[in-house]
Short mmCIF file of C-alpha atoms and ligand atoms in Angstrom, two decimals:
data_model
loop_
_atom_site.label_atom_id
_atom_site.label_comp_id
_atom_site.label_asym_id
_atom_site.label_seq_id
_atom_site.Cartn_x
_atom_site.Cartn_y
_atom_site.Cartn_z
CA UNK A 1 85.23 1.87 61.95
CA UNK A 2 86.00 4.68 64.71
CA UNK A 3 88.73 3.75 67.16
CA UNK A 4 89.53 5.88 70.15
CA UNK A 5 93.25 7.23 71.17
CA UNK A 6 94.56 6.85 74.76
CA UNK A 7 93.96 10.09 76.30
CA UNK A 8 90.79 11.34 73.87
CA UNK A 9 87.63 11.47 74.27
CA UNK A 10 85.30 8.59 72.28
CA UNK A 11 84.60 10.39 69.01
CA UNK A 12 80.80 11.89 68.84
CA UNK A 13 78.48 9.03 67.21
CA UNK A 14 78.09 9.56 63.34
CA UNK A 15 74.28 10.77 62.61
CA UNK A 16 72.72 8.88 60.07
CA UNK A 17 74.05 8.81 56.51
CA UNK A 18 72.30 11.08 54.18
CA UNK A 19 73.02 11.00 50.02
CA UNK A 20 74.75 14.16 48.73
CA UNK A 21 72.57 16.05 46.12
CA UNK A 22 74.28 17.92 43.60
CA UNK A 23 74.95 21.20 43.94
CA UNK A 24 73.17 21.80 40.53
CA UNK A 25 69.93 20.81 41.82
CA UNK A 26 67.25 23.16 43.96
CA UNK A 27 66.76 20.22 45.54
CA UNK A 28 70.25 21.04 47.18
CA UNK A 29 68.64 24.15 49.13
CA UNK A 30 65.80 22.14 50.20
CA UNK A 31 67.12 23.08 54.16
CA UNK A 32 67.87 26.89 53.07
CA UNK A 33 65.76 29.64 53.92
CA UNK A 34 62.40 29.25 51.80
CA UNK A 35 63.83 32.95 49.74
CA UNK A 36 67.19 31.03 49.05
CA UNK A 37 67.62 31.17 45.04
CA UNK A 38 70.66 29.61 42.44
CA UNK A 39 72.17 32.87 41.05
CA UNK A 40 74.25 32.88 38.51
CA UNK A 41 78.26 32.12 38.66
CA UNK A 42 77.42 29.34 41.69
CA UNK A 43 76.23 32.01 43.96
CA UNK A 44 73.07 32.10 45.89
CA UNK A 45 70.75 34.76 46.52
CA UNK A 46 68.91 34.77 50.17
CA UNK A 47 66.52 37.42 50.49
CA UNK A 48 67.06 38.85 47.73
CA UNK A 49 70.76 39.05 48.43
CA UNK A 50 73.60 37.72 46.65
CA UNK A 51 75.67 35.97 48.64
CA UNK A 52 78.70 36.69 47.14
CA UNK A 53 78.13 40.55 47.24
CA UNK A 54 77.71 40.01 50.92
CA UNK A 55 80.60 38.75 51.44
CA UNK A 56 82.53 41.44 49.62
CA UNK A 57 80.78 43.84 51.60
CA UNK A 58 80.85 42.46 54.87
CA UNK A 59 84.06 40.25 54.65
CA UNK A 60 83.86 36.81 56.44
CA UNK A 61 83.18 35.06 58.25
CA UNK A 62 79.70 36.37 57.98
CA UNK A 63 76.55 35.49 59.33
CA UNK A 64 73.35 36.20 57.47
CA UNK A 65 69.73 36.06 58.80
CA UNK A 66 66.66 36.37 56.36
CA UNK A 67 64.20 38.15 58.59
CA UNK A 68 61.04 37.10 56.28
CA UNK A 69 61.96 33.17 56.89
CA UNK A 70 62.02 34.34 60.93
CA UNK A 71 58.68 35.96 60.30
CA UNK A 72 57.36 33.34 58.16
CA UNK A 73 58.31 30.74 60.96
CA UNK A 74 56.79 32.66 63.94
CA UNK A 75 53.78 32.51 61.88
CA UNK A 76 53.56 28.99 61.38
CA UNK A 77 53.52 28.55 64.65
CA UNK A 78 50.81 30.86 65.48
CA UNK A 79 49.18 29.01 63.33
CA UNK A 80 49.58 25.74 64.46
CA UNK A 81 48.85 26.32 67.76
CA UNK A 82 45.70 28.85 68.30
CA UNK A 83 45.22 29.70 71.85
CA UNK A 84 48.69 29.41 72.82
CA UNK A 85 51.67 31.45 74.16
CA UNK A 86 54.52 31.08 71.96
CA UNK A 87 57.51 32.09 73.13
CA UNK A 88 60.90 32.50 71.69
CA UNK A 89 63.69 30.69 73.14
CA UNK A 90 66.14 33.34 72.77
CA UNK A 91 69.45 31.28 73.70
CA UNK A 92 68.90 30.18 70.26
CA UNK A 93 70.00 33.67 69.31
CA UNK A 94 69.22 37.24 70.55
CA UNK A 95 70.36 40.64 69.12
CA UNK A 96 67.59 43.73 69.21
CA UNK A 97 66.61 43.28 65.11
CA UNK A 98 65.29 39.65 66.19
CA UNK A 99 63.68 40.93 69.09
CA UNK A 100 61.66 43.31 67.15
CA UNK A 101 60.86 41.03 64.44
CA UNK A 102 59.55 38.01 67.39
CA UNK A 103 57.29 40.96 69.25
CA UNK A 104 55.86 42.32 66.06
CA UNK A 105 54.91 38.82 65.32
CA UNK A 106 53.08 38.41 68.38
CA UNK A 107 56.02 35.94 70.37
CA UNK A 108 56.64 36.14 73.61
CA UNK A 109 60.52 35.85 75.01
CA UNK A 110 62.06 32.75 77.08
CA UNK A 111 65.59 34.23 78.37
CA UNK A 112 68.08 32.52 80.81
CA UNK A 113 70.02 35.25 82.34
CA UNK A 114 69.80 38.72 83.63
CA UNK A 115 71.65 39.63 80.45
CA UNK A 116 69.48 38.29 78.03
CA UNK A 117 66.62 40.48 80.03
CA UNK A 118 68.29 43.41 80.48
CA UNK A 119 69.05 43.34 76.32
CA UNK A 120 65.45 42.50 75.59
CA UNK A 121 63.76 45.13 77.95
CA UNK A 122 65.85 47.48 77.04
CA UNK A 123 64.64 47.35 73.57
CA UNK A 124 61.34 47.56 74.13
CA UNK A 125 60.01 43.53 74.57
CA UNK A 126 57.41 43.88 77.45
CA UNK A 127 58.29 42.73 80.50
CA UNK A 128 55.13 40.66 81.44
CA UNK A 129 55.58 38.41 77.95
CA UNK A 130 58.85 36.96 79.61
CA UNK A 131 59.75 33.62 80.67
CA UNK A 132 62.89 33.46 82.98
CA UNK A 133 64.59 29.78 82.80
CA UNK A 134 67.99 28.54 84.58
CA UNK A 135 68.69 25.59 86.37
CA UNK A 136 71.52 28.20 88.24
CA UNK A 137 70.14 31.71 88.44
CA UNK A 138 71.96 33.77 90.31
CA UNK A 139 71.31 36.42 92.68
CA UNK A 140 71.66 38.76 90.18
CA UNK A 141 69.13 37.07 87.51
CA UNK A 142 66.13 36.86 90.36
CA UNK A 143 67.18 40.61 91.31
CA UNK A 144 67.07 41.72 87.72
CA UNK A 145 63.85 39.31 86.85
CA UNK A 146 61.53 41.19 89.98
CA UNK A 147 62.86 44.76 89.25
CA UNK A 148 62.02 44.42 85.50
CA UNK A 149 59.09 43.03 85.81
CA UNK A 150 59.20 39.41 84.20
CA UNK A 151 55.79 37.55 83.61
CA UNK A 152 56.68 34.55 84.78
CA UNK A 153 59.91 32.70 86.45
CA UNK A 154 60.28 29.27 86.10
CA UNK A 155 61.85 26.97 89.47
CA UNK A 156 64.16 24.69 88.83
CA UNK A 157 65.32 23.75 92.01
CA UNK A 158 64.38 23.74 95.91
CA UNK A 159 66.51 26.26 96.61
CA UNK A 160 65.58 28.67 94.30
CA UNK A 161 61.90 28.60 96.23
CA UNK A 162 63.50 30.10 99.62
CA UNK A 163 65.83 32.49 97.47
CA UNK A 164 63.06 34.04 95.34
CA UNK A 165 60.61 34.48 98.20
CA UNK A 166 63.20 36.11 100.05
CA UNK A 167 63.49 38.61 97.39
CA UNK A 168 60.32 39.81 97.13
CA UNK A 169 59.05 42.96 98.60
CA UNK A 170 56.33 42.17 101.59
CA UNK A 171 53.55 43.13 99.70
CA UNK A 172 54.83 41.61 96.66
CA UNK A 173 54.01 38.38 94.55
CA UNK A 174 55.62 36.91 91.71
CA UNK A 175 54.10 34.30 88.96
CA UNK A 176 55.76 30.87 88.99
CA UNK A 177 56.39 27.52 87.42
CA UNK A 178 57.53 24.72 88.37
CA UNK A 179 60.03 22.97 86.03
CA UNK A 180 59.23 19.39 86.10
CA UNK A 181 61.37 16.38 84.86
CA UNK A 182 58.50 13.14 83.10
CA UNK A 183 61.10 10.66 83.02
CA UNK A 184 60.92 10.82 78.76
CA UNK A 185 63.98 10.46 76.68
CA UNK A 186 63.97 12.64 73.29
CA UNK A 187 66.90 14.16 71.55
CA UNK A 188 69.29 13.67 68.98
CA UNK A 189 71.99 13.33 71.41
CA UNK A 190 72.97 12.71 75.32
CA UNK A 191 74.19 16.55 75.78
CA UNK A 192 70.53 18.02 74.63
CA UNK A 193 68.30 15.14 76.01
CA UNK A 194 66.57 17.20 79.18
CA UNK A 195 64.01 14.62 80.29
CA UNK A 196 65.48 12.10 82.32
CA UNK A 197 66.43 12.04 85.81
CA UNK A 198 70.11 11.61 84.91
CA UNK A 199 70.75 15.61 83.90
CA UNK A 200 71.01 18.82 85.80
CA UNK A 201 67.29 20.50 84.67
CA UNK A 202 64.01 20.39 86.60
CA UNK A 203 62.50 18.71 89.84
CA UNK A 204 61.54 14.61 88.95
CA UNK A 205 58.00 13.40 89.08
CA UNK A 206 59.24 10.22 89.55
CA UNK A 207 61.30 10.43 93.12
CA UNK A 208 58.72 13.12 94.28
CA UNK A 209 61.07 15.72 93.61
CA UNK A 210 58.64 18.03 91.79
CA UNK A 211 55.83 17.41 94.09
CA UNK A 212 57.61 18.27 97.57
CA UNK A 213 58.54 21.62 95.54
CA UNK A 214 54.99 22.21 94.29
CA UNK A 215 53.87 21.86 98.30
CA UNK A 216 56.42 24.30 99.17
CA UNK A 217 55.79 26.70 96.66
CA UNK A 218 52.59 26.77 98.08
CA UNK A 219 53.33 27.43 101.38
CA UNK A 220 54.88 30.74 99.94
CA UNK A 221 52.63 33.47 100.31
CA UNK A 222 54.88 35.99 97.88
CA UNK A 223 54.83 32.88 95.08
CA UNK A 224 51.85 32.49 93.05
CA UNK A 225 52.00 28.96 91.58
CA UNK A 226 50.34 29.56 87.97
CA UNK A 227 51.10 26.52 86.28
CA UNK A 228 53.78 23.76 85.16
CA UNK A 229 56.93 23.54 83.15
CA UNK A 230 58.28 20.78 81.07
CA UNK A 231 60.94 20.68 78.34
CA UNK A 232 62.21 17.23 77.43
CA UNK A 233 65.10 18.09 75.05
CA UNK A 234 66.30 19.41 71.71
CA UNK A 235 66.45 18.31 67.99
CA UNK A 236 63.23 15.91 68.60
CA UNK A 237 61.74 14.70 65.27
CA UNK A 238 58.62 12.92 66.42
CA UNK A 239 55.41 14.01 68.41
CA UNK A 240 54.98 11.08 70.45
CA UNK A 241 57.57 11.65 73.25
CA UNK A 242 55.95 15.30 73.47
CA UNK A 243 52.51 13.36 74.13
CA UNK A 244 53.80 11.19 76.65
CA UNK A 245 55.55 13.93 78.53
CA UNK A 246 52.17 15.51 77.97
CA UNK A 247 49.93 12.45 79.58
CA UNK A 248 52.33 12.41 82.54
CA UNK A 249 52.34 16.21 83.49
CA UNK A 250 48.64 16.30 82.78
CA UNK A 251 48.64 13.20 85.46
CA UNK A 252 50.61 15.77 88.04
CA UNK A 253 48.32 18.61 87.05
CA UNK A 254 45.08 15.89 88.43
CA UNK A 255 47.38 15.03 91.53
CA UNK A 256 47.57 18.70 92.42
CA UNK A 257 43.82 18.89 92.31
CA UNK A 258 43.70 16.07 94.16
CA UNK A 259 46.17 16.88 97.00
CA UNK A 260 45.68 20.42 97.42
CA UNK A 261 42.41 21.04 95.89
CA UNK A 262 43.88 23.69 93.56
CA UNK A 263 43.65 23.92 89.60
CA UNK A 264 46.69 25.43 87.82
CA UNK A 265 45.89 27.70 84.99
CA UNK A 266 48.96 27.08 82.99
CA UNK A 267 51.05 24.85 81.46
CA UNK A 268 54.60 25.39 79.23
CA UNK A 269 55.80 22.39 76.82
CA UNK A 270 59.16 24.09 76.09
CA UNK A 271 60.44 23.52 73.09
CA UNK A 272 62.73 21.23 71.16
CA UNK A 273 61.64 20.83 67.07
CA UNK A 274 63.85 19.45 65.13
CA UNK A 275 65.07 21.25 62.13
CA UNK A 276 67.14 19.56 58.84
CA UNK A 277 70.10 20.38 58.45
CA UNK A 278 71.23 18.76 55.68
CA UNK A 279 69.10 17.57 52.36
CA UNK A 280 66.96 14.43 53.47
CA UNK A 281 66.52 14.85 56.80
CA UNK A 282 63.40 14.89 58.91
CA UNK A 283 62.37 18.53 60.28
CA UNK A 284 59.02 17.78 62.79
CA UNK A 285 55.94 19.40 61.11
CA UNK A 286 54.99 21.71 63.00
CA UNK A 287 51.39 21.95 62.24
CA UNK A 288 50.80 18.63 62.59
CA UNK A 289 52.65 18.69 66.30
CA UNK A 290 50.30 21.80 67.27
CA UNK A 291 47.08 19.78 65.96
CA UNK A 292 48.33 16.43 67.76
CA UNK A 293 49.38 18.28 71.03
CA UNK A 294 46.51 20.24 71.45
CA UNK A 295 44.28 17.25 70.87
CA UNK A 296 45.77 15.21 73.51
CA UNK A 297 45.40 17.49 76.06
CA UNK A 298 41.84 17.94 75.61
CA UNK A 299 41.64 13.80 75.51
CA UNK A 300 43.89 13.82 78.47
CA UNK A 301 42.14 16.78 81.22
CA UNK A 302 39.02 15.37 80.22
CA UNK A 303 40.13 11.74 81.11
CA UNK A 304 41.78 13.45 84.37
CA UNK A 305 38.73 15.30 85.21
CA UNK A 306 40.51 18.95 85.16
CA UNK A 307 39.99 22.07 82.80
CA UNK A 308 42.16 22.41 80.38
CA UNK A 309 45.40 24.57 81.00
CA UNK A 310 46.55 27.65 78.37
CA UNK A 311 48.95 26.36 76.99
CA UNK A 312 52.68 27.64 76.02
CA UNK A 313 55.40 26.77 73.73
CA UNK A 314 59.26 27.63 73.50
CA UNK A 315 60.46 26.96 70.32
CA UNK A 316 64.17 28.69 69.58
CA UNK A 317 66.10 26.24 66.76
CA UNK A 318 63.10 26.16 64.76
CA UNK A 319 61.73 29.58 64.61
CA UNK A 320 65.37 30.97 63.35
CA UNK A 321 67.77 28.10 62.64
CA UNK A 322 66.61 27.57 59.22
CA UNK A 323 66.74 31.27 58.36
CA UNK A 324 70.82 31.46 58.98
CA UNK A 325 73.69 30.55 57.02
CA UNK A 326 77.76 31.34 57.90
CA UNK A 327 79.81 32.15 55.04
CA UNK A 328 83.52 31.76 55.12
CA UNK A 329 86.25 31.95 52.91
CA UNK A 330 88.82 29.17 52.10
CA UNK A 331 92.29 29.96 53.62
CA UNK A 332 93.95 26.52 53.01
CA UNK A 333 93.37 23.12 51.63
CA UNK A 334 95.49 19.85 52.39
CA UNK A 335 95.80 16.59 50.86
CA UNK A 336 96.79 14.15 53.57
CA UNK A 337 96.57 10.24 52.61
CA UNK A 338 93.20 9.89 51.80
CA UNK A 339 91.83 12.79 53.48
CA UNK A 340 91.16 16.42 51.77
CA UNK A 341 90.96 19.38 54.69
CA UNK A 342 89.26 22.38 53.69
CA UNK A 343 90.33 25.08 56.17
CA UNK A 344 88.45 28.15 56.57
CA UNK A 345 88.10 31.32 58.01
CA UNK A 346 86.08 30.78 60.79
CA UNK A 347 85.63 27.59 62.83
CA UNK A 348 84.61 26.33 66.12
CA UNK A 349 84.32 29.81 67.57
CA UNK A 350 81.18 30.87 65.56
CA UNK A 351 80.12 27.21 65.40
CA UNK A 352 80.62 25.07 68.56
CA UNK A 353 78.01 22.43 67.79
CA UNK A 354 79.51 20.06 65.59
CA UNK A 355 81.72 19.39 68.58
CA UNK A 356 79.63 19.45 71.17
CA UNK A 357 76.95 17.15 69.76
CA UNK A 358 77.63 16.07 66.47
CA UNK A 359 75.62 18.17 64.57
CA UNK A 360 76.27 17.56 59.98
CA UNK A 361 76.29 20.20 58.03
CA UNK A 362 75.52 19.95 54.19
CA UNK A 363 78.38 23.25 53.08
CA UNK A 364 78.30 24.61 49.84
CA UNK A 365 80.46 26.51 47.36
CA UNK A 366 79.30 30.02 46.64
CA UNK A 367 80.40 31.92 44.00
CA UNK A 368 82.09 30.07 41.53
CA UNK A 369 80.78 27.06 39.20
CA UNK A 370 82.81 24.73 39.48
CA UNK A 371 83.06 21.45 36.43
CA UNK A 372 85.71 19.39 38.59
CA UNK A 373 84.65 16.05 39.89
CA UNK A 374 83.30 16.22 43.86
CA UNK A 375 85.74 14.74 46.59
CA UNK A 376 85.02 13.69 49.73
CA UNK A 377 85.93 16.89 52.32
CA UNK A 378 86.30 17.40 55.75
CA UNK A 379 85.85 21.45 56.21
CA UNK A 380 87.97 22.38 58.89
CA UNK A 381 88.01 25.56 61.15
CA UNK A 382 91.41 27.67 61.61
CA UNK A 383 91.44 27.23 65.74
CA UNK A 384 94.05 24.94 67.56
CA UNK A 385 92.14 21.85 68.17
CA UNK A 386 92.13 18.98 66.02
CA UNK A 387 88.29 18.99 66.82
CA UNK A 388 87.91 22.19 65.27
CA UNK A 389 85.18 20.54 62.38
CA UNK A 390 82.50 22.13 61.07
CA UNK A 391 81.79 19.26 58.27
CA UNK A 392 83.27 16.30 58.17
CA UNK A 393 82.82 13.68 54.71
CA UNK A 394 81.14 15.81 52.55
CA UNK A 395 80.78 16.39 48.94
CA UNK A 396 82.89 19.37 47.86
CA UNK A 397 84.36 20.38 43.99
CA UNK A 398 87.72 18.84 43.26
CA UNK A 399 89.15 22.05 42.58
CA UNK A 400 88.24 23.76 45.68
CA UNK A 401 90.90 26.22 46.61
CA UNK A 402 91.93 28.96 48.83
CA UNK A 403 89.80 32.18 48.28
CA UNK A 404 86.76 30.29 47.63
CA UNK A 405 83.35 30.98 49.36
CA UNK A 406 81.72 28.20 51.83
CA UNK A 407 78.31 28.68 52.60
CA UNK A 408 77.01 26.53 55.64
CA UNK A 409 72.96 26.97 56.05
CA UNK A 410 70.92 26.20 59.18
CA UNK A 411 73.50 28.45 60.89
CA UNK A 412 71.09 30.72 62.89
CA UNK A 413 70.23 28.61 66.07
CA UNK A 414 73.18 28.12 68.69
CA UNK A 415 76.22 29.36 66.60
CA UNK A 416 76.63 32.84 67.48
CA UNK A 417 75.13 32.48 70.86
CA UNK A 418 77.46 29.73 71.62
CA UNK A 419 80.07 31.76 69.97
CA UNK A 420 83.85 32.30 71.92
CA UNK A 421 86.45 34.43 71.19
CA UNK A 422 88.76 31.62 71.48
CA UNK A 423 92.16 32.43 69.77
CA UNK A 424 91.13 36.30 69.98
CA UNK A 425 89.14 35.47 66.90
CA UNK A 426 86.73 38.38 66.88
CA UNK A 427 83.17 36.95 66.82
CA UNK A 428 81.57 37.30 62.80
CA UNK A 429 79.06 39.95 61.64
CA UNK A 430 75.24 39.38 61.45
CA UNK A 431 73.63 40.95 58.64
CA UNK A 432 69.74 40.64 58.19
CA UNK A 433 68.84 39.84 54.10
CA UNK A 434 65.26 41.07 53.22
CA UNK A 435 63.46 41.97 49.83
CA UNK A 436 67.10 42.68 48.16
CA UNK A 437 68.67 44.84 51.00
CA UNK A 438 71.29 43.78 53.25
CA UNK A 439 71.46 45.61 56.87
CA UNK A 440 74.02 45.06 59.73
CA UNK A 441 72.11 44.18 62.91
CA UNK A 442 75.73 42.83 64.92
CA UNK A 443 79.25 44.28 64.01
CA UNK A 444 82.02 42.07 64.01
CA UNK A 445 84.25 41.81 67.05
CA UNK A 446 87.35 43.52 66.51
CA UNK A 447 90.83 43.14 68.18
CA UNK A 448 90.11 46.59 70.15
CA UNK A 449 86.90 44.78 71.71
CA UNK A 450 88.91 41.12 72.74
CA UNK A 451 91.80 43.42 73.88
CA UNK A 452 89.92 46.26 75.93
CA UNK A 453 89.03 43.64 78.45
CA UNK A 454 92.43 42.97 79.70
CA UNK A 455 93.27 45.38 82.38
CA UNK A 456 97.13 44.94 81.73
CA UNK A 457 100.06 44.10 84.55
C1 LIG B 1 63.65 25.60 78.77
C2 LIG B 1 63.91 25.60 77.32
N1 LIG B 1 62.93 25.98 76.49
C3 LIG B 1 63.13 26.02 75.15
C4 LIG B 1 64.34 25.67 74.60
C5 LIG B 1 64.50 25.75 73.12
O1 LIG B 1 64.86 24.55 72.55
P1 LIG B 1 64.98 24.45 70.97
O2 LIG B 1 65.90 25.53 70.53
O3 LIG B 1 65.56 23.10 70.73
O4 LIG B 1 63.61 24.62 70.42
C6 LIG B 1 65.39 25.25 75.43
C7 LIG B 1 66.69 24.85 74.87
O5 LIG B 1 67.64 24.54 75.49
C8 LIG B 1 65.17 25.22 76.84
O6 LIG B 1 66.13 24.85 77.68
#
């Protein structure tokens, strides 16, 4: 039973209960990268890479990314869906290595903010293979989005049609979208469900919202509306809510037509595939999701009388979640009534989503084999908030102590891009594991960076 204390918030709803498997077992790496490998000594090679070596190299907390999983991933989706624009959602995670790896693969780039541009176009990613997204851009976003050159800028609001326009040289014109809202509930939880009418992204179909924008947009000489945008939510296991958001945005598509006798060329299903995180859990098959998606829409134009649109995707989790894991070390463990707290090294400042939505991790000890009968843990971060969890109820050794390794995978989506310096923590290393060789791609924060930024009395 969960109660709630006067004065806290109602404690995040428990995901679904999932039976520990023994450490022993491959099966336990069944949601590691596909390279992941038992070493010897209870270590783990990723990549190549032994864990444990990376640690003593690196120090932790440490992030690791295996670049051939990221590759392997992008490819899968290529794959799956022929004929479309995949796009990397790169709030998932962004540093120049993964940029490179996503535009060798053939990706395209979804970014939210003049920053992630300006990073991305400075190394290289071209310009006309970007998505811009934001429910708030500012000024500075649009300004930066026009001068570099982005492919295609997604409206998300009424506002934003006056404020773009006005930003474009006379002679200009800039590509558009429409983000629209279908009125379909997907998600693993309230704080990532994106396609109702009750959150902050997109214009409705359902109060008319989206279809007074698309006339204005079209009033706007310096817009060019190419197409529709759509992205219901995140951590969705099952095709069917992507099919009815789907049906209902190929319906708009067919009132467009009708209304303003225009066909739109494109349309953009965002993203949202559910990964596992822990042993047992459902990840949404990707191929199968490409097959079934691009079938309906040929079932559905052809019902709706309209040519098919090109069609674009936006996975981020998915393409490099799976390839990440966070090692920390063990800096305290506590016995308190019935509860064991295994406090490490890092904490809600590399990892803010068990927090924020609930998200279970399945952690596991690197390094050391241990024979001691498993307890039930909670692993613990080292920040000042009681909600500082990265795992709570999980199977760890008995004899877990301080200095041991933790390894936490599906660490690479919406950990280090979430990531605060709260407590002037410094933010962790990422190091990219491939065929046996371990590279730095992001150096840790140090004090000198947190303290730099304060100007003094
Ligand atoms: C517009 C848009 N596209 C794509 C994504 C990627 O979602 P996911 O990482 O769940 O695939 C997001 C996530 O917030 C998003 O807002």
């Amino acid at each position: 039973m969960t109660t709630t204390l006067p004065g806290l918030p109602a404690p995040v709803p428990a995901m679904p209960h999932v039976a520990p498997v023994p450490p022993g077992n491959a099966a336990s790496l069944s949601v590691w990268p596909a390279s992941a490998r038992l070493a010897s000594r209870g270590d783990v090679a990723v990549g190549g890479v032994s864990l444990a070596e990376v640690a003593e190299r690196f120090g932790t907390p440490v992030y690791l990314l295996d670049e051939g999983e990221v590759r392997e991933r992008c490819r899968t989706y290529l794959r799956a869906f022929p004929d479309t624009d995949v796009v990397y959602a790169a709030k998932a995670f962004l540093c120049r290595a993964l940029l490179h790896w996503v535009q060798e693969e053939g990706l395209g780039l979804d970014v939210c903010s003049a920053g992630e541009l300006e990073l991305a176009v400075t190394t290289g990613f071209p310009p006309e293979r970007i998505v811009l997204h934001g429910n708030a851009k500012s000024p500075d976003d649009l300004s930066a989005a026009l001068r570099l050159g982005v492919g295609r800028i997604v409206i998300d609001s009424a506002w934003e049609i006056a404020r773009l326009s006005a930003l474009i040289p006379a002679d200009g014109r800039q590509k558009v979208l429409v983000r629209v809202v279908p009125g379909v509930s997907a998600g693993s939880h309230a704080a990532i469900r994106t396609g109702t009418d009750d959150q902050k992204f997109g214009l409705s179909i359902t109060d008319g919202s989206a279809q007074h924008a698309i006339a204005r947009i079209l009033d706007q000489p310096r817009l060019e509306l190419v197409g529709l945008h759509c992205h219901i939510g995140s951590q969705i296991t099952t095709v069917k809510p992507y099919l009815t958001a789907l049906r209902r945005v190929v319906g708009l598509l067919a009132q467009i037509r009708l209304q303003h006798g225009i066909v739109l060329p494109e349309l953009d299903l965002g993203g949202g595939h559910a990964v596992a995180h822990r042993p047992g859990e459902t990840a949404l098959d990707i191929p199968s999701l490409g097959a079934r998606i691009r079938r309906e829409l040929a079932t559905s134009c052809a019902a709706a009388g309209i040519p098919v649109p090109r069609l674009t995707v936006e996975p981020g989790r998915a393409l490099v979640g799976p390839a990440g894991v966070a090692l920390y070390r063990v800096l305290a463990v506590k016995r308190t009534g019935d509860r064991t707290f295994v406090a490490v090294d890092g904490g809600m400042s590399d990892n803010p989503r068990p927090a924020l939505y609930g998200v279970r991790y399945a952690p596991r000890l690197i390094g050391r084999r241990s024979t001691a009968e498993p307890c039930t843990a909670t692993v613990v971060g080292r920040h000042c908030e009681a909600g500082d969890v990265l795992a709570a109820d999980v199977a760890m050794p008995g004899d877990i102590r301080p200095g041991d390794l933790v390894a936490i995978p599906v660490a690479g989506a919406y950990h280090l891009s979430m990531a605060s310096s709260y407590n002037a923590v410094g933010r962790p290393p990422v190091v990219a594991v491939h065929d046996g060789r371990a590279r730095l791609l992001v150096r840790r924060e140090s004090l000198a960076d947190i303290n730099s930024r304060d100007v003094g009395l």
